[in-house]
XYZ file of C-alpha atoms in Angstrom:
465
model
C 0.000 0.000 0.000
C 1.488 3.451 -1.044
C 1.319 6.676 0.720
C -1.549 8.019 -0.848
C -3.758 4.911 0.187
C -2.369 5.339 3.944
C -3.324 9.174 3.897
C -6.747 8.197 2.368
C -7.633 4.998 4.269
C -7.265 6.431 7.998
C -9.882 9.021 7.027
C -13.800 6.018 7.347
C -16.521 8.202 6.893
C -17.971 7.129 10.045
C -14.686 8.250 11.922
C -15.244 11.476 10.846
C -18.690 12.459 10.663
C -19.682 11.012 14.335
C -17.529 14.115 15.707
C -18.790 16.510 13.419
C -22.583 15.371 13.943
C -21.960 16.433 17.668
C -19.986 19.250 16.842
C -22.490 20.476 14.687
C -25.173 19.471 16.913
C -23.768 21.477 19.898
C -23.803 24.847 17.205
C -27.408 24.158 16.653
C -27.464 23.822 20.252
C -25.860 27.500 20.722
C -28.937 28.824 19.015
C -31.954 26.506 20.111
C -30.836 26.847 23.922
C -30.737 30.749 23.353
C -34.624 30.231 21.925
C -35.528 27.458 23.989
C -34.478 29.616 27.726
C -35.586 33.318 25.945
C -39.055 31.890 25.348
C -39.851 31.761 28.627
C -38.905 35.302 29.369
C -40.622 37.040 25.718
C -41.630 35.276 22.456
C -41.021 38.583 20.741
C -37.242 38.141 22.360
C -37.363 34.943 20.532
C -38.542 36.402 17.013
C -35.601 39.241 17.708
C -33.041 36.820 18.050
C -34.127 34.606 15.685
C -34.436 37.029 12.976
C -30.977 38.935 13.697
C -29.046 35.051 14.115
C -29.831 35.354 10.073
C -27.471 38.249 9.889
C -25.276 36.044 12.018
C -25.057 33.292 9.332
C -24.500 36.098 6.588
C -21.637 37.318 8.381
C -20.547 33.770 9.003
C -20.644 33.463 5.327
C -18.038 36.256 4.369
C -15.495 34.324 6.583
C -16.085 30.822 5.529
C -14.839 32.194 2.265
C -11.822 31.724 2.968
C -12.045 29.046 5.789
C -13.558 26.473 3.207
C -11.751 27.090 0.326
C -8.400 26.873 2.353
C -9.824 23.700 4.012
C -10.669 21.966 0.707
C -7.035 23.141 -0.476
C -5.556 21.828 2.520
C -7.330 18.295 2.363
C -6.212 17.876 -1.181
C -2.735 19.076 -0.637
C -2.386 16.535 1.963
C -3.963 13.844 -0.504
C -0.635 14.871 -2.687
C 1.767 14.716 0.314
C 2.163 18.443 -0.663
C 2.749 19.556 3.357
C 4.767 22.876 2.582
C 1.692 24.159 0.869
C -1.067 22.975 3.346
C 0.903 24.629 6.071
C 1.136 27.925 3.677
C -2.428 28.238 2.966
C -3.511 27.315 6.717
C -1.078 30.529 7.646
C -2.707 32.770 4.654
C -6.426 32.083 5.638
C -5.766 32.381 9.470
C -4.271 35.983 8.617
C -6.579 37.476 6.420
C -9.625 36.026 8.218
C -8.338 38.001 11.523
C -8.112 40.986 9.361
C -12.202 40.826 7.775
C -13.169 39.624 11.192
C -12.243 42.718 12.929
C -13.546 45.061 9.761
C -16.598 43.478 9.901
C -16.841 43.604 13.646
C -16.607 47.213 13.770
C -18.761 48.287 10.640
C -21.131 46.257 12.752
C -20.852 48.087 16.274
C -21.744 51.100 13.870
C -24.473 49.642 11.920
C -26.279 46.635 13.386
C -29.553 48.936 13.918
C -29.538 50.407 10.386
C -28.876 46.783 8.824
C -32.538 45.308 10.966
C -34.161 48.912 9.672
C -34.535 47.260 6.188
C -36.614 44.315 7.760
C -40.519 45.139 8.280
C -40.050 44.268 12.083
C -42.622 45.339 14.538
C -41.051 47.530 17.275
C -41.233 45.224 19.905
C -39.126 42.786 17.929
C -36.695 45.016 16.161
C -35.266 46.640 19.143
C -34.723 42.532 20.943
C -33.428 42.165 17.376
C -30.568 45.464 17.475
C -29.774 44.910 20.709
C -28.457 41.092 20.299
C -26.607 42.117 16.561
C -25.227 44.725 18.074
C -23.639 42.649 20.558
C -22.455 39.773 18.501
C -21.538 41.539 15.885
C -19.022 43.494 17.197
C -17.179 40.690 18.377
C -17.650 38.708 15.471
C -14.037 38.757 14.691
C -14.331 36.074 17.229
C -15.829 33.725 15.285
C -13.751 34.475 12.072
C -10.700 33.313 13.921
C -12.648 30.095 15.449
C -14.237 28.738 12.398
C -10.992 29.490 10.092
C -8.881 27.136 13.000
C -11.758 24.287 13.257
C -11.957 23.928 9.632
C -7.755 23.670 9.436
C -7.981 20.951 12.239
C -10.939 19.144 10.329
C -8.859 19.057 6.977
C -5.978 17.117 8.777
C -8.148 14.852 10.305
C -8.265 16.104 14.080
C -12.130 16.567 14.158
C -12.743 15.376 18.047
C -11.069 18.647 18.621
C -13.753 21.022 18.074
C -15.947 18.626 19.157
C -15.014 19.102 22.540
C -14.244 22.695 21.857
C -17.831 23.219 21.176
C -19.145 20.857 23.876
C -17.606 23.180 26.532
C -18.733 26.441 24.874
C -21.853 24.864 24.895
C -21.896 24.373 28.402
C -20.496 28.080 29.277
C -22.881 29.313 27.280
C -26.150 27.767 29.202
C -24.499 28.698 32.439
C -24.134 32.431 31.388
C -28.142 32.202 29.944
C -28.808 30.825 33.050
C -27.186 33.893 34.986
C -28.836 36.735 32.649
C -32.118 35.134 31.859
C -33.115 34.104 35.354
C -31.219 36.177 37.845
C -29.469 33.515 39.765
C -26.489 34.488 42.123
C -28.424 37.946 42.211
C -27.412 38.803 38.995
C -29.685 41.139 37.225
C -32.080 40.056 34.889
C -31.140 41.213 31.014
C -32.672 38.886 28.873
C -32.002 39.382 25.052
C -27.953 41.511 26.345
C -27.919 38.735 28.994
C -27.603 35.617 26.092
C -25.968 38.001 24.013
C -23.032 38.271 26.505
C -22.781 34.489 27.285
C -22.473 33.493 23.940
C -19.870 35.792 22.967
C -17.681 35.044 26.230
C -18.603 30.906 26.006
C -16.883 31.887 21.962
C -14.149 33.774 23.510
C -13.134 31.108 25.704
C -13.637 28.494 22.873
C -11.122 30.217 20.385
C -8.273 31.268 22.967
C -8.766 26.613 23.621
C -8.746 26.108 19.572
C -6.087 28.090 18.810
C -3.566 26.446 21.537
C -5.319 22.961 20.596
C -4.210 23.971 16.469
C -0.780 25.382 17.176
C 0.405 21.965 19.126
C -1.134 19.834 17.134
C -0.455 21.165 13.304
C 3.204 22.144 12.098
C 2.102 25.473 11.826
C 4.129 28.959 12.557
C 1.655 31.320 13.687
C 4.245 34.354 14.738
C 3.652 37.629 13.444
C 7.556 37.568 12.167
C 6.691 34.212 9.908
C 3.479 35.661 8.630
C 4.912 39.094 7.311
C 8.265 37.234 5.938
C 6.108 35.246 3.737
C 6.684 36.192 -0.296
C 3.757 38.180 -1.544
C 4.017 35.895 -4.533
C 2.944 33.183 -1.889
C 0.085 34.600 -0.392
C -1.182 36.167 -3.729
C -0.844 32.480 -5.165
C -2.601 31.069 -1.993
C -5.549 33.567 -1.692
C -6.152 33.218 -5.571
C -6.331 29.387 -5.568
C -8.482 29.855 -1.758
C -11.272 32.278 -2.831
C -11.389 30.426 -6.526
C -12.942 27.876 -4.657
C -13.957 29.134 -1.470
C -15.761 32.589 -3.015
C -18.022 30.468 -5.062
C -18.934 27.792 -2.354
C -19.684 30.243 0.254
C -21.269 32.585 -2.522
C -24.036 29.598 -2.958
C -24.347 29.365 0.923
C -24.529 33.334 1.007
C -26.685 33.741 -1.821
C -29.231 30.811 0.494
C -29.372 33.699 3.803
C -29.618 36.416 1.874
C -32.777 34.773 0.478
C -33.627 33.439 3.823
C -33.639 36.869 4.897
C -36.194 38.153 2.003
C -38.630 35.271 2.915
C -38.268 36.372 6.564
C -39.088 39.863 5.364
C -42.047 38.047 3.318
C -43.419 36.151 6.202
C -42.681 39.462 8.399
C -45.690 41.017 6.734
C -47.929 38.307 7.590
C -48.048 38.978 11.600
C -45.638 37.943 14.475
C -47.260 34.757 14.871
C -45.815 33.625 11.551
C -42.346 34.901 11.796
C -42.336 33.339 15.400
C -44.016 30.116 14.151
C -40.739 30.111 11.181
C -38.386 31.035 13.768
C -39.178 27.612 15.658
C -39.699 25.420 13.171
C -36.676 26.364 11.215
C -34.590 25.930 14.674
C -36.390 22.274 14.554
C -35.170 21.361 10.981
C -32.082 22.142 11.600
C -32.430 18.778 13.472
C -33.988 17.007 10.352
C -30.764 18.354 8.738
C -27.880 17.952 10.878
C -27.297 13.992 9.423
C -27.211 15.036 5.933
C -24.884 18.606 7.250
C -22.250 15.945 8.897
C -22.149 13.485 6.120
C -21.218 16.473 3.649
C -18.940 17.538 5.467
C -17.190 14.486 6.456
C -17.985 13.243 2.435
C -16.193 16.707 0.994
C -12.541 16.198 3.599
C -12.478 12.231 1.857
C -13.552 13.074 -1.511
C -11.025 16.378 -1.620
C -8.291 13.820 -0.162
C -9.231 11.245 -2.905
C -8.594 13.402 -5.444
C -5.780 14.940 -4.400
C -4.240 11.895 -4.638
C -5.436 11.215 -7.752
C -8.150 8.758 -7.077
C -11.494 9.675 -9.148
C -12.457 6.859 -8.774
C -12.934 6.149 -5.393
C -14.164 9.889 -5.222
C -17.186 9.193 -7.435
C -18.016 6.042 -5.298
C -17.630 7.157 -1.673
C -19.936 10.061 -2.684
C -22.783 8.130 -4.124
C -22.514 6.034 -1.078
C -22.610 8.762 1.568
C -25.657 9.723 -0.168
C -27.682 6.902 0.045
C -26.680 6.984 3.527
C -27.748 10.637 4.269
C -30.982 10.276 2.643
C -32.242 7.097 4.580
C -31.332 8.859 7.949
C -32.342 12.314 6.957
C -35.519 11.197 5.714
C -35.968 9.040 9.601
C -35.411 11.594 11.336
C -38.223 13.728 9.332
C -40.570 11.180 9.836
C -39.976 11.588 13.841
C -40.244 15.295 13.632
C -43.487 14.893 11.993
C -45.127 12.518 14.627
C -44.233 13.739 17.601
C -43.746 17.715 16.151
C -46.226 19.135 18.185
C -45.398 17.887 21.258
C -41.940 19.261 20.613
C -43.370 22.844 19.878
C -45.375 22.399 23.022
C -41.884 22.880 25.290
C -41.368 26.130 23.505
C -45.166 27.846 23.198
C -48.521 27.340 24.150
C -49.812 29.651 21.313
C -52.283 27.493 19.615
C -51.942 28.843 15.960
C -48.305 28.196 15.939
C -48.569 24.668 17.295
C -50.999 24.043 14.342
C -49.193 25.103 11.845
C -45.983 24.286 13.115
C -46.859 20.936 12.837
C -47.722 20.773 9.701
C -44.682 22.457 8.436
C -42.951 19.255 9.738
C -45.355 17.360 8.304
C -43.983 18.817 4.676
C -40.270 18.815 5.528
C -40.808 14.941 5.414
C -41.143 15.523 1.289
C -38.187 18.317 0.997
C -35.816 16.544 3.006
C -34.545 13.602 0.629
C -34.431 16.685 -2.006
C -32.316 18.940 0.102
C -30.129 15.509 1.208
C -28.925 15.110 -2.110
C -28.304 18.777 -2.158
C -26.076 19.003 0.232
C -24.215 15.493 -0.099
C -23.428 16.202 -3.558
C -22.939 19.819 -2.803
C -20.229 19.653 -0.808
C -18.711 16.276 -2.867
C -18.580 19.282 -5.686
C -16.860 21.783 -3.342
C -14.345 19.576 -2.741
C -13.299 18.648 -6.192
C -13.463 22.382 -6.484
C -16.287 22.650 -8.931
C -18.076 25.069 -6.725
C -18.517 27.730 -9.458
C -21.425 25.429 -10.677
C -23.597 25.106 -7.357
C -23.008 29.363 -7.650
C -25.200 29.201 -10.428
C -27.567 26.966 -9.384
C -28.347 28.534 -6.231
C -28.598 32.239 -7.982
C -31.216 31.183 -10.532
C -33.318 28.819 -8.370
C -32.990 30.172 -4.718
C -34.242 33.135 -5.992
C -36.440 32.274 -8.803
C -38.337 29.585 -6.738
C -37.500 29.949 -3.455
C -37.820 33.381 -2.791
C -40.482 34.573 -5.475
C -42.589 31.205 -4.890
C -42.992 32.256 -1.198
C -44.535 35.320 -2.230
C -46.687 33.809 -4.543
C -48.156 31.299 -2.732
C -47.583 32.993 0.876
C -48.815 35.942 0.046
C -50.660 36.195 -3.125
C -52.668 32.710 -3.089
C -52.844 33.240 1.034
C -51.318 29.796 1.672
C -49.467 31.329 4.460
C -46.177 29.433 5.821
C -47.384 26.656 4.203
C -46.631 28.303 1.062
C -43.201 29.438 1.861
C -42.638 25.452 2.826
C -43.820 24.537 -0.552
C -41.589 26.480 -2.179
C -38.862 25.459 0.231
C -39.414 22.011 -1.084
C -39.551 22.616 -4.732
C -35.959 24.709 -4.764
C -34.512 21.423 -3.182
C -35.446 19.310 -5.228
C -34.532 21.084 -8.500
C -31.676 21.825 -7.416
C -30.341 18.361 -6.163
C -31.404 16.423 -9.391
C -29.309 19.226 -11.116
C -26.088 18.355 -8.727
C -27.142 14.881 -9.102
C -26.650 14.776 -12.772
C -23.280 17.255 -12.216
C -21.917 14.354 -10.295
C -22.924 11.467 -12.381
C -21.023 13.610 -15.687
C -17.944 14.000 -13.770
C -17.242 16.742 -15.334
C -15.495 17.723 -11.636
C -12.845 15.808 -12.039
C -11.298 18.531 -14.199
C -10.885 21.177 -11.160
C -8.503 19.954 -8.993
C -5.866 22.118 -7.432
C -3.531 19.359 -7.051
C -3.811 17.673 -10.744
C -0.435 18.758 -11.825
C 1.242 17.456 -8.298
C -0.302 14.287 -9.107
C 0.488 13.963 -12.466
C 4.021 15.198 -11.618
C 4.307 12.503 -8.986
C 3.104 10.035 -11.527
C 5.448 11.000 -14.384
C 8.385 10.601 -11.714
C 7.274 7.020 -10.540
C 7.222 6.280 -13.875
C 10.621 7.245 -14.942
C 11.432 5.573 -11.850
């Protein structure tokens, strides 16, 4: 067995989506404990933070840019036993991501309330809404620096560590909501500032852990000195080969808020019992979700290795496998959410209309979710054989032409309400999974590797060998 089959074989899919399912779960976790302990105190509180967390993922977005494309670069560097350029692009994204994190952190501290002034918020929610942006945003820089060192760990394999990472954020982070929400210790009551401030110092505490956790265990000079001594020639070549892949993948992701955001504004104008009801049933199918999430993700770090070390092959296979995988669970776990939905709205509200309809919106996600599975397994097997610019395109023309202008249509217009909006959820996964479906099947991705020339290279020398 060569050394491309050793880097490839330690790397079972199991192995390394089991971590990222939890780590991922605890995320979701960040957000539904934050809903789950606020709705006890104001369901408008829960409608401000749920409709500002949007923002959140935009912002998210803009540094996952970089943090994806350098961890798809990464993985199939390592796949070509190309170590002197993992390490380079790992030092590249780190530094520029500190630099957006801490523009965007303070155009935020200036702006949060003008950004929320475009959404047709009721008073009440808006200023819950400000108040937690404001907060979050301006430390956001934070989270460019966290996500930027997970994703380097993840592409050499090390995904327990922000697992646990997570886990004890997690933890932090219901102790300080416990603190702020409910006044223990004699703390003063804030509410919405209260979880605001416990989930930026649980985040805090989580990156200063990462970072020490990524400089011991990755080869990695993180000094100031090394950073500004490497060739601009270097980091040009690095950035251009990071956001070639990275802008693109995180453009399709962006371009999904953004419209996310325009359907909240949508659903926004039919009362805050709807944009509550979307806020908790949204938080719920991020459940339904979370299996196929983890599976892509652990899919895209094997399938970038594969084919950095040539193997197309294998690539093609493991992908169509994880997806029959994601779909049988995904689809499960729907079924669940569906049964017993109700009940599981029942520990958040008691508001009748939005434990009726919230339950059937579960009902429906039971039809979108194979759909959006083989959206997302396939979507991120794509990424990671750097063919991202396609899923761009896909998600510009049918985000927005079905997505976005559907939920008008039938929210609005034909009065269908949320249901509506979940129709036309279900109709822009589907189209736009049999579209990557067919992308994969062509292999036409095969043709966008970073690392084709190392391989080819290393293949030419064996052979003169």
């Amino acid at each position: 067995m060569n050394d491309a089959q050793n880097t490839t074989r330690q790397f079972g899919l199991f192995t390394l989506v089991w971590p990222i399912f939890i780590e991922s779960l605890l995320r979701i976790l960040f957000g539904n404990v934050d809903t789950f302990m606020l709705s006890s105190y104001s369901d408008n509180a829960v409608a401000g933070v749920g409709a500002s967390s949007q923002y959140v993922s935009v912002i998210i977005l803009f540094f996952q840019v970089v943090s994806s494309g350098s961890a798809i670069i990464i993985s199939q560097y390592l796949g070509a036993k190309n170590n002197k350029k993992a390490s380079e692009v790992a030092i590249v994204s780190i530094a520029f991501n500190t630099v957006l994190g801490l523009l965007i952190s303070f155009l935020l501290f200036l702006f949060a309330g003008k950004i929320l002034g475009i959404m047709n918020f009721q008073k009440e929610i808006y200023d819950h809404a400000r108040e937690y942006l404001t907060i979050i945003g301006t430390f956001s820089f934070i989270t460019s620096i966290s996500i930027t060192a997970s994703d380097i760990l993840r592409s050499h394999g090390f995904v327990k560590y922000p697992m646990y990472v997570n886990m004890a954020a997690n933890v932090l982070n219901i102790i300080g909501n416990s603190i702020f929400i409910y006044g223990l210790f004699g703390a003063p009551v804030l509410g919405v500032k209260g979880v605001a401030i416990s989930t930026v110092s649980s985040q805090l505490i989580g990156l200063i852990v990462i970072m020490v956790i990524l400089i011991r265990k990755i080869d990695i000079d993180l000094s100031i000195k090394n950073i500004v001594s490497l060739p601009l020639n270097t980091v040009k070549e690095v950035l251009a080969q990071v956001l070639k892949i990275g802008g693109p993948a995180a453009g399709e992701s962006l371009s999904y808020n953004i419209s996310q955001i325009v359907i909240t504004a949508i659903v926004g104008t039919m009362g805050a019992y709807a944009l509550t009801t979307k806020v908790y049933v949204f938080n719920l199918m991020l459940f339904i979700m979370l299996s196929s999430l983890s599976i892509g993700q652990g899919t895209q770090i094997i399938v970038s290795r594969l084919i950095g070390a040539g193997k197309m092959d294998d690539a093609y296979k493991t992908s169509l496998r994880s997806l029959r995988i994601a779909i049988i669970i995904s689809l499960s776990v729907a079924v669940l959410f569906a049964i017993f939905g109700r009940f599981i709205l029942d520990l958040f509200t008691d508001d009748l209309n939005i434990l009726a309809t919230g339950s059937l919106l579960l009902i429906i996600a039971v039809l979108i979710e194979p759909g959006r599975a083989c959206n997302i397994i396939l979507g991120s097997s794509l990424k990671g054989a750097g063919d991202a610019k396609y899923i761009l395109i896909l998600g510009l023309v049918f985000m927005w032409s079905i997505a976005v202008s559907m939920s008008y249509v039938l929210g609005v217009k034909l009065h269908l309400g949320l249901v509506g909006v979940w129709i036309s959820f279900g109709i822009d996964e589907w189209i736009r999974g049999i579209f990557m479906f067919h992308r994969w099947k062509s292999r036409a991705w095969e043709k966008f590797s970073v690392t084709k020339k190392d391989v080819e290279a290393s293949t030419l020398v064996q052979l003169l060998d």
